[in-house]
Coordinates of C-alpha atoms in Angstrom, one line a residue:
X1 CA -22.7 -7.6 -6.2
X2 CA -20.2 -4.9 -5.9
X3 CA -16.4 -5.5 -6.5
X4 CA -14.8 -5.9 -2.7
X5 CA -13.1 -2.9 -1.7
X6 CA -8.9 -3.1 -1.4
X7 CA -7.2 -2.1 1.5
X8 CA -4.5 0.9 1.3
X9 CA -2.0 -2.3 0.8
X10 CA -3.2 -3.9 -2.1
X11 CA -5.3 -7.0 -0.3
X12 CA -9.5 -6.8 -0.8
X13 CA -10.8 -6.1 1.9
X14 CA -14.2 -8.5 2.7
X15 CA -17.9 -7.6 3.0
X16 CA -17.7 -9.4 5.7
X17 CA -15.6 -11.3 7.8
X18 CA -16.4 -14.3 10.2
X19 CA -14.4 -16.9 12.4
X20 CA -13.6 -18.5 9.3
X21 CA -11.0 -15.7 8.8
X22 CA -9.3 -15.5 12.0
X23 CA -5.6 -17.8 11.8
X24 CA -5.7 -20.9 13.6
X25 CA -3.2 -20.2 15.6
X26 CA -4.3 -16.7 17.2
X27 CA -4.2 -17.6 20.7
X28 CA 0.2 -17.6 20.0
X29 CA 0.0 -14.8 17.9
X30 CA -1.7 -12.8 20.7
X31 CA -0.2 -13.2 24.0
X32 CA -1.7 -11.2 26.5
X33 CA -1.3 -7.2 27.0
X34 CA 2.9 -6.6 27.9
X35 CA 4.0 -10.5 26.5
X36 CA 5.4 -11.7 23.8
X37 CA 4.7 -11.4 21.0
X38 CA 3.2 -7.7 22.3
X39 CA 0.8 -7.9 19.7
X40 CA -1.7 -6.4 22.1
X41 CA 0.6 -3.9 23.4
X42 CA 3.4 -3.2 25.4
X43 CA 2.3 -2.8 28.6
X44 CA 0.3 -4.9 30.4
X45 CA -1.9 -2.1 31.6
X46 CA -1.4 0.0 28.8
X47 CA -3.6 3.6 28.8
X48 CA -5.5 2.3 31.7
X49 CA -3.3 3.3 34.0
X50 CA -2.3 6.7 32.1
X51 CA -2.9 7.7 28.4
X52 CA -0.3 8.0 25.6
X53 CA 1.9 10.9 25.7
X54 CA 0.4 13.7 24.1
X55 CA 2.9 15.3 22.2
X56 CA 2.8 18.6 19.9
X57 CA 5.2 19.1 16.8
X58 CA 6.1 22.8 17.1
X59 CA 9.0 24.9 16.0
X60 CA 9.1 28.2 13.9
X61 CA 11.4 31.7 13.0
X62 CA 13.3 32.2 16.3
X63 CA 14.6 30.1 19.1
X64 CA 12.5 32.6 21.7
X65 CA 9.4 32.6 19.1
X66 CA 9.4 28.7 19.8
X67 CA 10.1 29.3 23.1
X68 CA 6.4 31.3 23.3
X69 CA 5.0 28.2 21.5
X70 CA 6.0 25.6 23.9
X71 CA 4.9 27.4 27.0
X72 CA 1.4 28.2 25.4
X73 CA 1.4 24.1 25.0
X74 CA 2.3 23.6 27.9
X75 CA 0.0 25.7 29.6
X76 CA -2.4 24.1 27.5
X77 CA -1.8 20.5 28.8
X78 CA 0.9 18.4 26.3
X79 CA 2.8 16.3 28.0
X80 CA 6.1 16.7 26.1
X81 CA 7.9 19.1 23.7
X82 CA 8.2 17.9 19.9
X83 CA 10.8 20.2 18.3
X84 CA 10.7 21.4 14.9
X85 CA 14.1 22.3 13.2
X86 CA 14.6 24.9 9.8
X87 CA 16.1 23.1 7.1
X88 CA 19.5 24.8 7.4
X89 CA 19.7 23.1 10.3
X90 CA 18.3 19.9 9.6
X91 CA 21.5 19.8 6.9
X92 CA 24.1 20.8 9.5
X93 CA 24.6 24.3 8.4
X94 CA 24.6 27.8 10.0
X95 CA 22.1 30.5 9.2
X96 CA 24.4 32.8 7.4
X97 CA 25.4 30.0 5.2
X98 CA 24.9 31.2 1.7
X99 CA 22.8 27.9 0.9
X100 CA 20.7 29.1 3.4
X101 CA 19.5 31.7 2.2
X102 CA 15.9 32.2 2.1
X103 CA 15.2 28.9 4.5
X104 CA 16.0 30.1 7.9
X105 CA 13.0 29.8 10.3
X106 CA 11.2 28.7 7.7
X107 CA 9.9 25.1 8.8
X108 CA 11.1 25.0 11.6
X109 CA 13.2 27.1 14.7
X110 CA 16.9 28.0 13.2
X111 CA 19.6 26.5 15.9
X112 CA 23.2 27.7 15.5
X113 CA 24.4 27.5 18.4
X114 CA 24.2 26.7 22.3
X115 CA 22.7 30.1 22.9
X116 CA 20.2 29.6 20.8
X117 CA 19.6 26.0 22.6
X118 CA 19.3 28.1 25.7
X119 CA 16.7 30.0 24.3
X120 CA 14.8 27.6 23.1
X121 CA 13.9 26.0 26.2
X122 CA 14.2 29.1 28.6
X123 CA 11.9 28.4 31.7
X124 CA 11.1 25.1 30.6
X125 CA 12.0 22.2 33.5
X126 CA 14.5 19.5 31.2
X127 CA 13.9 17.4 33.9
X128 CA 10.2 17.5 34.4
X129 CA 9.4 17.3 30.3
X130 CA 10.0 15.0 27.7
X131 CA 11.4 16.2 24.7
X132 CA 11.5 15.0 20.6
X133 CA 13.7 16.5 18.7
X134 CA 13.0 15.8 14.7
X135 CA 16.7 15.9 13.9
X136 CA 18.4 13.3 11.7
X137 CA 22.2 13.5 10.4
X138 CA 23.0 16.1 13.0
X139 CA 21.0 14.5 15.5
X140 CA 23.8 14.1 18.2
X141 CA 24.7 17.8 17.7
X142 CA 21.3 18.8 18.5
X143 CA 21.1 15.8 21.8
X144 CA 24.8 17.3 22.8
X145 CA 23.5 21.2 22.5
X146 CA 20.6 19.8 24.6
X147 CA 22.6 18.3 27.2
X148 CA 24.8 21.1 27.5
X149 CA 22.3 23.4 28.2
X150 CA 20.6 21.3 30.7
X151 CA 23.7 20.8 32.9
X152 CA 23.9 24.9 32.9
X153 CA 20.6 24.3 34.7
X154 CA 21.5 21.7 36.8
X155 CA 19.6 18.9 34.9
X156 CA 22.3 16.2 34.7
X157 CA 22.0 13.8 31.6
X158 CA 20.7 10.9 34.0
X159 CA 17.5 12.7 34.3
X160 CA 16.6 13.7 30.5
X161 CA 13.9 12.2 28.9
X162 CA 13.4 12.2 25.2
X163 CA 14.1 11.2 21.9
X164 CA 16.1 12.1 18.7
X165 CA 14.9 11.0 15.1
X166 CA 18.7 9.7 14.2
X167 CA 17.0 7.8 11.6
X168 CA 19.6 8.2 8.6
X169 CA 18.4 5.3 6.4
X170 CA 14.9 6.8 5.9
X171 CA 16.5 9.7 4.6
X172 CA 18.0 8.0 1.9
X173 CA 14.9 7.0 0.9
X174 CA 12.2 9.1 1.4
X175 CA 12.8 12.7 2.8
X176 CA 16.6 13.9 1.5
X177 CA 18.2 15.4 4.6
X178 CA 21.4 13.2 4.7
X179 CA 24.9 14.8 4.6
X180 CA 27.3 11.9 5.2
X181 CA 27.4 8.7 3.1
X182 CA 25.9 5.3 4.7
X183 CA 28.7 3.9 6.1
X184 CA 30.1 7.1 8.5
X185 CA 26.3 7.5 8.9
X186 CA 25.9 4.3 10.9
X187 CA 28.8 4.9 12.6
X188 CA 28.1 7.9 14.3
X189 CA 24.5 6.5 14.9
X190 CA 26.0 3.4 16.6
X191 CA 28.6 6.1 18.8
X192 CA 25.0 8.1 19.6
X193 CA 23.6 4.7 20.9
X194 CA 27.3 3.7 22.7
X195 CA 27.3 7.6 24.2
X196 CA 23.6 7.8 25.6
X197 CA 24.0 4.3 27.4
X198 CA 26.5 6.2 30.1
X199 CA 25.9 10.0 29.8
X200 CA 22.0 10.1 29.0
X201 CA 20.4 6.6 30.2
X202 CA 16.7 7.2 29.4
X203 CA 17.2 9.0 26.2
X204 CA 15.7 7.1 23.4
X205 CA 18.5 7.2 21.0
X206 CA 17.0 6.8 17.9
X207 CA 13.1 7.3 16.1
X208 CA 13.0 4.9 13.2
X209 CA 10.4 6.1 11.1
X210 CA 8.4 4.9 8.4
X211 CA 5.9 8.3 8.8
X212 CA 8.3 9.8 6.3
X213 CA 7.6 7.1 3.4
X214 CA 4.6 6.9 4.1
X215 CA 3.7 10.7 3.3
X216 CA 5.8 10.2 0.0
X217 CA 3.4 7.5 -1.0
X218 CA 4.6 4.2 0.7
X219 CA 1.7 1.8 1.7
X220 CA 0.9 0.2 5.7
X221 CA 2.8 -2.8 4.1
X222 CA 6.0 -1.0 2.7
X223 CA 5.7 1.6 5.8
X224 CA 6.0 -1.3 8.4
X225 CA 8.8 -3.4 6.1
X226 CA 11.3 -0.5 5.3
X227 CA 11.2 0.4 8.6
X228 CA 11.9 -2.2 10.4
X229 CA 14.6 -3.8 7.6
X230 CA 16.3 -0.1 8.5
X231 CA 15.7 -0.8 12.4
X232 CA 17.3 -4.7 11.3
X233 CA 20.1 -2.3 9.7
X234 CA 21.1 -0.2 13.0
X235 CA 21.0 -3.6 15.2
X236 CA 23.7 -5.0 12.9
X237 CA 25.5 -1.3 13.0
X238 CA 25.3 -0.9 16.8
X239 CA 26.6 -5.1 17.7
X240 CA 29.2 -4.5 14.8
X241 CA 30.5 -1.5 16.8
X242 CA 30.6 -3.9 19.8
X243 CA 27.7 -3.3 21.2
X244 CA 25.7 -6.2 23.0
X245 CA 21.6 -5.8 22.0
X246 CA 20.2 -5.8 25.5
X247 CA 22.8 -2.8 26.6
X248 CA 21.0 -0.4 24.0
X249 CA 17.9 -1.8 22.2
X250 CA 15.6 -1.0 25.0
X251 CA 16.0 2.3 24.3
X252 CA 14.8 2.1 20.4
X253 CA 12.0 3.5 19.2
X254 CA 9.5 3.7 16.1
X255 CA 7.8 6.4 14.5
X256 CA 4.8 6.0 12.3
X257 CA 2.2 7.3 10.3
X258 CA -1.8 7.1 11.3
X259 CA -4.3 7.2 7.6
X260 CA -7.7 7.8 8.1
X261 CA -8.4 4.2 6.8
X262 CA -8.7 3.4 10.7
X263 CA -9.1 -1.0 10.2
X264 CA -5.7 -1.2 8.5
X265 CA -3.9 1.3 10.6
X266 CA -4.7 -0.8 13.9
X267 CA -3.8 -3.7 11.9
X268 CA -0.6 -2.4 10.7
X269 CA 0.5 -1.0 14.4
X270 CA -0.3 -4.6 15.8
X271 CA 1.7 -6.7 12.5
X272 CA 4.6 -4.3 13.5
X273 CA 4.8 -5.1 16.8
X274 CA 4.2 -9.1 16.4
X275 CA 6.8 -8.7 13.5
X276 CA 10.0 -7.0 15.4
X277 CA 9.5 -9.2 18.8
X278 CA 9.7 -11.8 16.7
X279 CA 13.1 -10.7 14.9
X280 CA 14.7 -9.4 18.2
X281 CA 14.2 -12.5 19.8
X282 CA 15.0 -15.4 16.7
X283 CA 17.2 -12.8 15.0
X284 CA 19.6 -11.5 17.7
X285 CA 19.0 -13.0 20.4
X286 CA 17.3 -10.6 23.0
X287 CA 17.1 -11.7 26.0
X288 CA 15.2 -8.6 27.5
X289 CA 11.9 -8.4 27.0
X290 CA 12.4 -4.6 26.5
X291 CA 14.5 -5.2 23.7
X292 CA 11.2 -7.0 22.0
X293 CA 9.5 -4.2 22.4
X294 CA 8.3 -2.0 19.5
X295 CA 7.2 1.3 20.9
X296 CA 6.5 4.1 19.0
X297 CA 5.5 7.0 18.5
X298 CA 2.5 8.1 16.0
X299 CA 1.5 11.3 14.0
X300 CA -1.5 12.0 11.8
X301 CA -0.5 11.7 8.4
X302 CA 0.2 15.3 6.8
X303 CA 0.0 13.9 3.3
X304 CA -4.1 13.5 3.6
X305 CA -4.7 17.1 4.7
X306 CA -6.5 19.5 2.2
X307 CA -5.8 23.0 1.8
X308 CA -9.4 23.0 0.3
X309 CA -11.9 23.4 3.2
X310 CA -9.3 23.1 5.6
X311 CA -11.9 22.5 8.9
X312 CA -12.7 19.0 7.4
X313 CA -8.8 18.4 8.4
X314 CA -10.1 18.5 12.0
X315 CA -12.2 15.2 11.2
X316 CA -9.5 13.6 9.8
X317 CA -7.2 14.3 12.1
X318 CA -9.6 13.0 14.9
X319 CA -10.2 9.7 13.2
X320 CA -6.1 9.2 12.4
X321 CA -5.8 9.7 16.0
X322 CA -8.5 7.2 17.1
X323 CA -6.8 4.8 14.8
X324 CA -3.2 5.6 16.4
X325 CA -4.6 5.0 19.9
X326 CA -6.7 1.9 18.7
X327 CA -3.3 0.2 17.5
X328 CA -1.5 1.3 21.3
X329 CA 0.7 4.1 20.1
X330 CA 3.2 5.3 23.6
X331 CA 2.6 9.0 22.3
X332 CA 1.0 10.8 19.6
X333 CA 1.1 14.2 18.1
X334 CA -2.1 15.4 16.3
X335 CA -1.4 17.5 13.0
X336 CA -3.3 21.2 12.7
X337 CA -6.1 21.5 10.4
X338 CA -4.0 24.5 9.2
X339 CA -0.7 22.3 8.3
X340 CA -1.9 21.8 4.2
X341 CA -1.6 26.0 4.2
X342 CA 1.0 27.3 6.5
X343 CA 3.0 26.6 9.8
X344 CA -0.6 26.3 12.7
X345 CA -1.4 29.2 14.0
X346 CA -1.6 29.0 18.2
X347 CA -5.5 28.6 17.8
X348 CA -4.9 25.5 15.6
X349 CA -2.1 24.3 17.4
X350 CA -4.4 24.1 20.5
X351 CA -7.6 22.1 19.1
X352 CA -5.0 19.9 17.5
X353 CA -4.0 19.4 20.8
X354 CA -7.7 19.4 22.0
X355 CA -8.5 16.1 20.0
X356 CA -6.1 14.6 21.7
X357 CA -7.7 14.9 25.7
X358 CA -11.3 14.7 23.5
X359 CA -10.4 11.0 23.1
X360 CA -8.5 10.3 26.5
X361 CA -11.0 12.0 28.6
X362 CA -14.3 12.0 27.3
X363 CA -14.4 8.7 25.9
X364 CA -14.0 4.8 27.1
X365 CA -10.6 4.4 24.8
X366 CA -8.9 4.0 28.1
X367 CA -10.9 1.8 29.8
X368 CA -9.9 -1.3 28.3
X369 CA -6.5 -2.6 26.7
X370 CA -6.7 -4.0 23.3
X371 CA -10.2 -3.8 22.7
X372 CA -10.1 -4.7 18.7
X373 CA -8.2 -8.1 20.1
X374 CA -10.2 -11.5 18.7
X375 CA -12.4 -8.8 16.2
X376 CA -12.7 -10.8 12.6
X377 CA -11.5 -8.2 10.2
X378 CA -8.3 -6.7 12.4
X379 CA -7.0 -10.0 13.3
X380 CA -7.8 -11.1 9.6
X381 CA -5.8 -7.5 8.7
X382 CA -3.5 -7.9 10.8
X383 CA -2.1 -11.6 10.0
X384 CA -2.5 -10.4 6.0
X385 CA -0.1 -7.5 6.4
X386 CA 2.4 -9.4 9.2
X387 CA 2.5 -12.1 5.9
X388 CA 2.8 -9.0 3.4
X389 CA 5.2 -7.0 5.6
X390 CA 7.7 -10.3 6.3
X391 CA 7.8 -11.2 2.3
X392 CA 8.5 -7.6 1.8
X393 CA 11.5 -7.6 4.3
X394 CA 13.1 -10.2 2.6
X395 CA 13.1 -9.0 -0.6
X396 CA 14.7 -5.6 0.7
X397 CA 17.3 -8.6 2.3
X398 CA 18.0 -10.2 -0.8
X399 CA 20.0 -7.2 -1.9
X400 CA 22.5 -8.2 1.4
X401 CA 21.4 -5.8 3.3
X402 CA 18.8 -2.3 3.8
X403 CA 21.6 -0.4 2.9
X404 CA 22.7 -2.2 -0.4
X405 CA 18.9 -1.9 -1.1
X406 CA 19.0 1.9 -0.6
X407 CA 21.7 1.9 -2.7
X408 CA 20.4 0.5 -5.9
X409 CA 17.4 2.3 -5.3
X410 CA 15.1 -0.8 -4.0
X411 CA 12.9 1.1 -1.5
X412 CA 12.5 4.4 -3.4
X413 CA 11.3 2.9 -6.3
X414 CA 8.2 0.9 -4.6
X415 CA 7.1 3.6 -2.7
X416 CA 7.5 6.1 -6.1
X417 CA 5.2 3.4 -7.7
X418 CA 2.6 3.2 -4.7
X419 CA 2.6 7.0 -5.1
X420 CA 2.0 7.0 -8.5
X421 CA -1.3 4.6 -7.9
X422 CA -2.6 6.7 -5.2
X423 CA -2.3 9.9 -7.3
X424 CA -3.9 8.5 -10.3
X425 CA -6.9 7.1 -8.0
X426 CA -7.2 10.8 -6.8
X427 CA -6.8 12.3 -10.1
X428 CA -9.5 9.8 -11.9
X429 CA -11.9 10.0 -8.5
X430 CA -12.1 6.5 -7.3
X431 CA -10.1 7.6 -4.3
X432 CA -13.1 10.4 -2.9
X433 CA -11.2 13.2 -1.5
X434 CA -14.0 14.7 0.6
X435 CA -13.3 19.1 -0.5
X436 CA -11.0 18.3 -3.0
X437 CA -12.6 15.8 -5.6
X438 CA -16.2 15.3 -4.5
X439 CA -17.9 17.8 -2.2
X440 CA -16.3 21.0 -3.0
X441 CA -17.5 24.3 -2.9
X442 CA -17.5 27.3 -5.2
X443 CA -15.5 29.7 -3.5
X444 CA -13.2 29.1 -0.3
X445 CA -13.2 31.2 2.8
X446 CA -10.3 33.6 3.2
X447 CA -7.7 32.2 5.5
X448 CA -5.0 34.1 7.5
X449 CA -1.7 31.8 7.8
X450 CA 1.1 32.1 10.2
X451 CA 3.9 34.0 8.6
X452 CA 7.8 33.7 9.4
X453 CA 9.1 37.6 9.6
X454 CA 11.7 37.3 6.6
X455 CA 14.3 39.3 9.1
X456 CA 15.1 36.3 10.5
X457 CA 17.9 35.1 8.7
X458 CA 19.7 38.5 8.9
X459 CA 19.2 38.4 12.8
X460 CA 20.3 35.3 12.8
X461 CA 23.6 36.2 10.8
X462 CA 24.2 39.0 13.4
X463 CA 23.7 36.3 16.6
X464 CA 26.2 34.4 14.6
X465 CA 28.8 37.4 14.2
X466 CA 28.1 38.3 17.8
X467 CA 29.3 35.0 18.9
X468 CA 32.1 34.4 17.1
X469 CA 33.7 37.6 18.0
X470 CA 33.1 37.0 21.7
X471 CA 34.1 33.6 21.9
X472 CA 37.9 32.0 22.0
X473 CA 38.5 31.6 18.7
X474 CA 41.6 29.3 19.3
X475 CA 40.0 27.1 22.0
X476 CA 37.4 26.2 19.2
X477 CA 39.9 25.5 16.4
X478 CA 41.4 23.1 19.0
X479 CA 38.1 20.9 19.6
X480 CA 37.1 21.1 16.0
X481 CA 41.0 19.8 15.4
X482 CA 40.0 16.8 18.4
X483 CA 37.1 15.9 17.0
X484 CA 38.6 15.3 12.9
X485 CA 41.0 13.2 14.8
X486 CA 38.2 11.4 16.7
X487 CA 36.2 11.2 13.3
X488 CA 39.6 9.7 11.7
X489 CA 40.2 7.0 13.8
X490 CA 37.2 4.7 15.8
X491 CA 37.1 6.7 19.0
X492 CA 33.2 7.7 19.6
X493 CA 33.2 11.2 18.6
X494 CA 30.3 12.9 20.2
X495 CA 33.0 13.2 23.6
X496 CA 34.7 15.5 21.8
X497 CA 31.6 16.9 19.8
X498 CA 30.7 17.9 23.0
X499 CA 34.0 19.8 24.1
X500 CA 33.6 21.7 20.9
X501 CA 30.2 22.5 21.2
X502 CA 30.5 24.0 24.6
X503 CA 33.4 26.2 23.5
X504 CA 30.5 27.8 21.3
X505 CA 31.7 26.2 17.9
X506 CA 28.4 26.2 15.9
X507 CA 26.4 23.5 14.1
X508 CA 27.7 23.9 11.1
X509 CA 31.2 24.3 12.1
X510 CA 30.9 20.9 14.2
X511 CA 29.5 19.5 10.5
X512 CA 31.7 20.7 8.4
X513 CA 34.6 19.6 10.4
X514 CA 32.7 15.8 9.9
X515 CA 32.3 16.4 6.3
X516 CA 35.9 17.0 5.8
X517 CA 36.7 13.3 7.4
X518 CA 33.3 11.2 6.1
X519 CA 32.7 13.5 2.7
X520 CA 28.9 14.7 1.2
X521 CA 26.6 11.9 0.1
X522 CA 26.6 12.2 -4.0
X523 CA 22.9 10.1 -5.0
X524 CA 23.8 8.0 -7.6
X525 CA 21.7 8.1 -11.0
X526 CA 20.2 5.1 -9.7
X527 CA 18.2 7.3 -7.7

């Protein structure tokens, strides 16, 4: 008899399961559909009354190049905008910044500015689309910028509807694109969370994401527990800051990954759900059931894409997103076959998006809520990782807190060890990577990518010259000046943020006057 298989987290995985394996106390652990413990979702009705959001991850070169892309989507059907920043941006500077150089428009749209904002989302309705915007320690710049240019349009902030990534924490551990330390970090999370509560009501102020360790090698198990110790970490922040829960944890959100390894990914997606109801409620004391509940959003994981016959990504992809709406993701995003090459071309952009309607129109996903509930093997999963997940958790917590954790390197180190299994299981062929170590092929077919125009960056630099020649110079210097003082002291600071980015100051001005008050993150060796 064969050796039992293990799952992605470590437990084996049975031949076969029976009622022998279900927890005795399931009926609790279940609920019903939009109850306590949400386990089976959170909605009642869930996608039988609409499906998931479908939402596309796009953002290249130009703000207008974009622009094109997200009115092609549109056209196409998504139901919301996922925006893609450059990584110039993504670290709070400008595009003639000489450490940009050679990254503008690269992987994702360069944003300077509030003209660029405005055209980014030229002839798009802010009021009739959701929008993501996958923006972390600048994330309120990026919200404000968006604000800004949807009251030029007459969109007032009580009618957007979105979502920045804000997740700082994670990028401490897993992805690298912090600029302030911890400790201002939180802060100006907690002022994002105190600011959107008046001025943008159904904005969902932050994405806390375990996607992002779990493409640098994390498992369901460390994906779930990281996560929601760093979502554990921003309650604290917020209710520290004076805060009460129920005024701004509705408005939370989760992002995660979705493996091809479909039984534990429905499994994890329920554990995660069980497991922060559970917290808001004994933890902190929730009193609104909207606090309890985890809703996320989902994307297929990049990490398991293959440059190597890239058209088998279009199977994956399509069996990551069955898992995703299996577990009762709120939206998903579907990656391009294309991704493991280059940035999707529109044709790959479109059957990513295509898979999608494939499964919420020409199947029975939607007829039924929950339908793995009472199955053997996920509620046998699901217990075994909610068990894994919690002991997991508390070990991040017997450092003091996520942060201390981060700090002496805790989280980083786990997942760099998971990674370090998986890659040896590729390298050795007991993981089978279908085109890559088992069933490849002599010679691949030639493949055209998308390419950025490498003139970017010097138009760019021009825009930027442009602007600051027309704009008043002195009225700028004055909000910068507002907002170090703002930044100095415990007044929120994304009021004047917002002054100072509708005078035209640019992103990286508006961050560099916050790294003068909260300094650079320095990694210690520890990391």
């Amino acid at each position: 008899m064969s050796e039992p298989r293990s799952s992605e987290s470590g437990f084996p995985i049975k031949g076969v399961y029976t009622a022998d394996d279900l927890p005795g106390d399931l009926d609790s652990r279940l609920g019903a559909p939009g109850e306590f413990p949400y386990t089976r979702g959170v909605y009642p009705t869930m996608y039988t009354s609409r499906p998931w959001t479908m939402r596309q991850y796009a953002g290249f070169g130009t703000a207008t190049e974009s622009n094109a892309r997200y009115h092609q989507l549109l056209r196409a059907g998504t139901m919301g905008l996922s925006v893609a920043f450059d990584l110039p941006t993504q670290m709070g500077y400008d595009s003639d910044d000489p450490i940009a150089h050679g990254e503008v428009g690269k992987v994702g749209v360069a944003i300077d500015s509030i003209e660029d904002m405005r055209l980014l989302f030229d002839g798009i309705p802010l009021d009739k689309v959701s929008t993501s915007m996958t923006i972390n320690a600048p994330g309120s710049v990026l919200l404000l910028l968006y604000q800004l240019v949807a009251e030029e349009n007459g969109v007032p902030g009580s009618a957007l509807n979105g979502t920045i990534q804000n997740d700082i924490l994670k990028e401490y551990i897993a992805r690298g694109t912090y600029i302030f330390p911890p400790k201002p970090s939180l802060r100006l999370v907690a002022d994002t969370f105190g600011y959107c509560r008046s001025e943008v009501p159904k904005w969902n102020t932050i994405s806390i994401s375990g996607y992002h360790m779990a493409e640098a090698g994390a498992s369901p198990v460390q994906e779930i527990a990281f996560t929601l110790a760093n979502g554990v970490e921003y309650i604290r922040a917020a209710i520290a800051a004076g805060l009460a829960v129920d005024d701004f944890a509705p408005r939370l959100s989760f992002f995660f990954v979705a493996r091809t390894t479909l039984l534990e990914e429905v499994a994890k997606f329920r554990a995660a759900r069980r497991i922060w109801a559970r917290v808001m409620r004994d933890e902190f004391g929730a009193k609104n059931p909207k606090s309890m509940m985890l809703r996320f959003h989902t994307q297929t994981a990049g990490v398991q894409l293959t440059a190597q016959q890239p058209e088998v990504n279009l199977v994956r992809v399509a069996v990551q997103g069955l898992g995703a709406v299996l577990g009762g993701t709120q939206s998903l995003h579907t990656n391009s076959f294309d991704e493991a090459i280059a940035l999707p071309t529109e044709k790959a952009a479109r059957l990513a998006l295509r898979t999608q309607q494939v499964l919420a129109y020409e199947t029975d996903l939607t007829a039924t809520v929950d339908p793995f509930a009472g199955s053997y093997v996920v509620e046998a999963m699901t217990a075994e990782i909610e068990t894994a997940a919690d002991a997991l958790m508390a070990r991040v917590f017997e450092h003091g807190s996520a942060v201390d954790a981060i700090e002496v390197g805790f989280q980083k180190r786990e997942i760099e060890q998971s990674a370090y299994r998986i890659a040896q299981e590729i390298d050795s062929g007991e993981r089978v990577v279908v085109g890559l170590n088992r069933f490849t092929i002599d010679a691949e077919e030639p493949y055209e990518p998308l390419r950025v125009d490498p003139a970017i960056e010097a138009a760019q630099a021009e825009r930027l010259a442009k602007l600051r020649a027309q704009r008043d110079s002195a009225a700028v210097q004055r909000a910068l000046v507002e907002l170090r003082e703002a930044a100095s002291g415990t007044a929120n600071v994304l009021h004047p943020m917002k002054a100072a980015l509708r005078e035209r100051a640019t992103v990286g001005e508006v961050c560099g006057a916050l790294r003068e008050v909260w300094g650079r993150y320095q990694p210690t060796d520890r990391f």
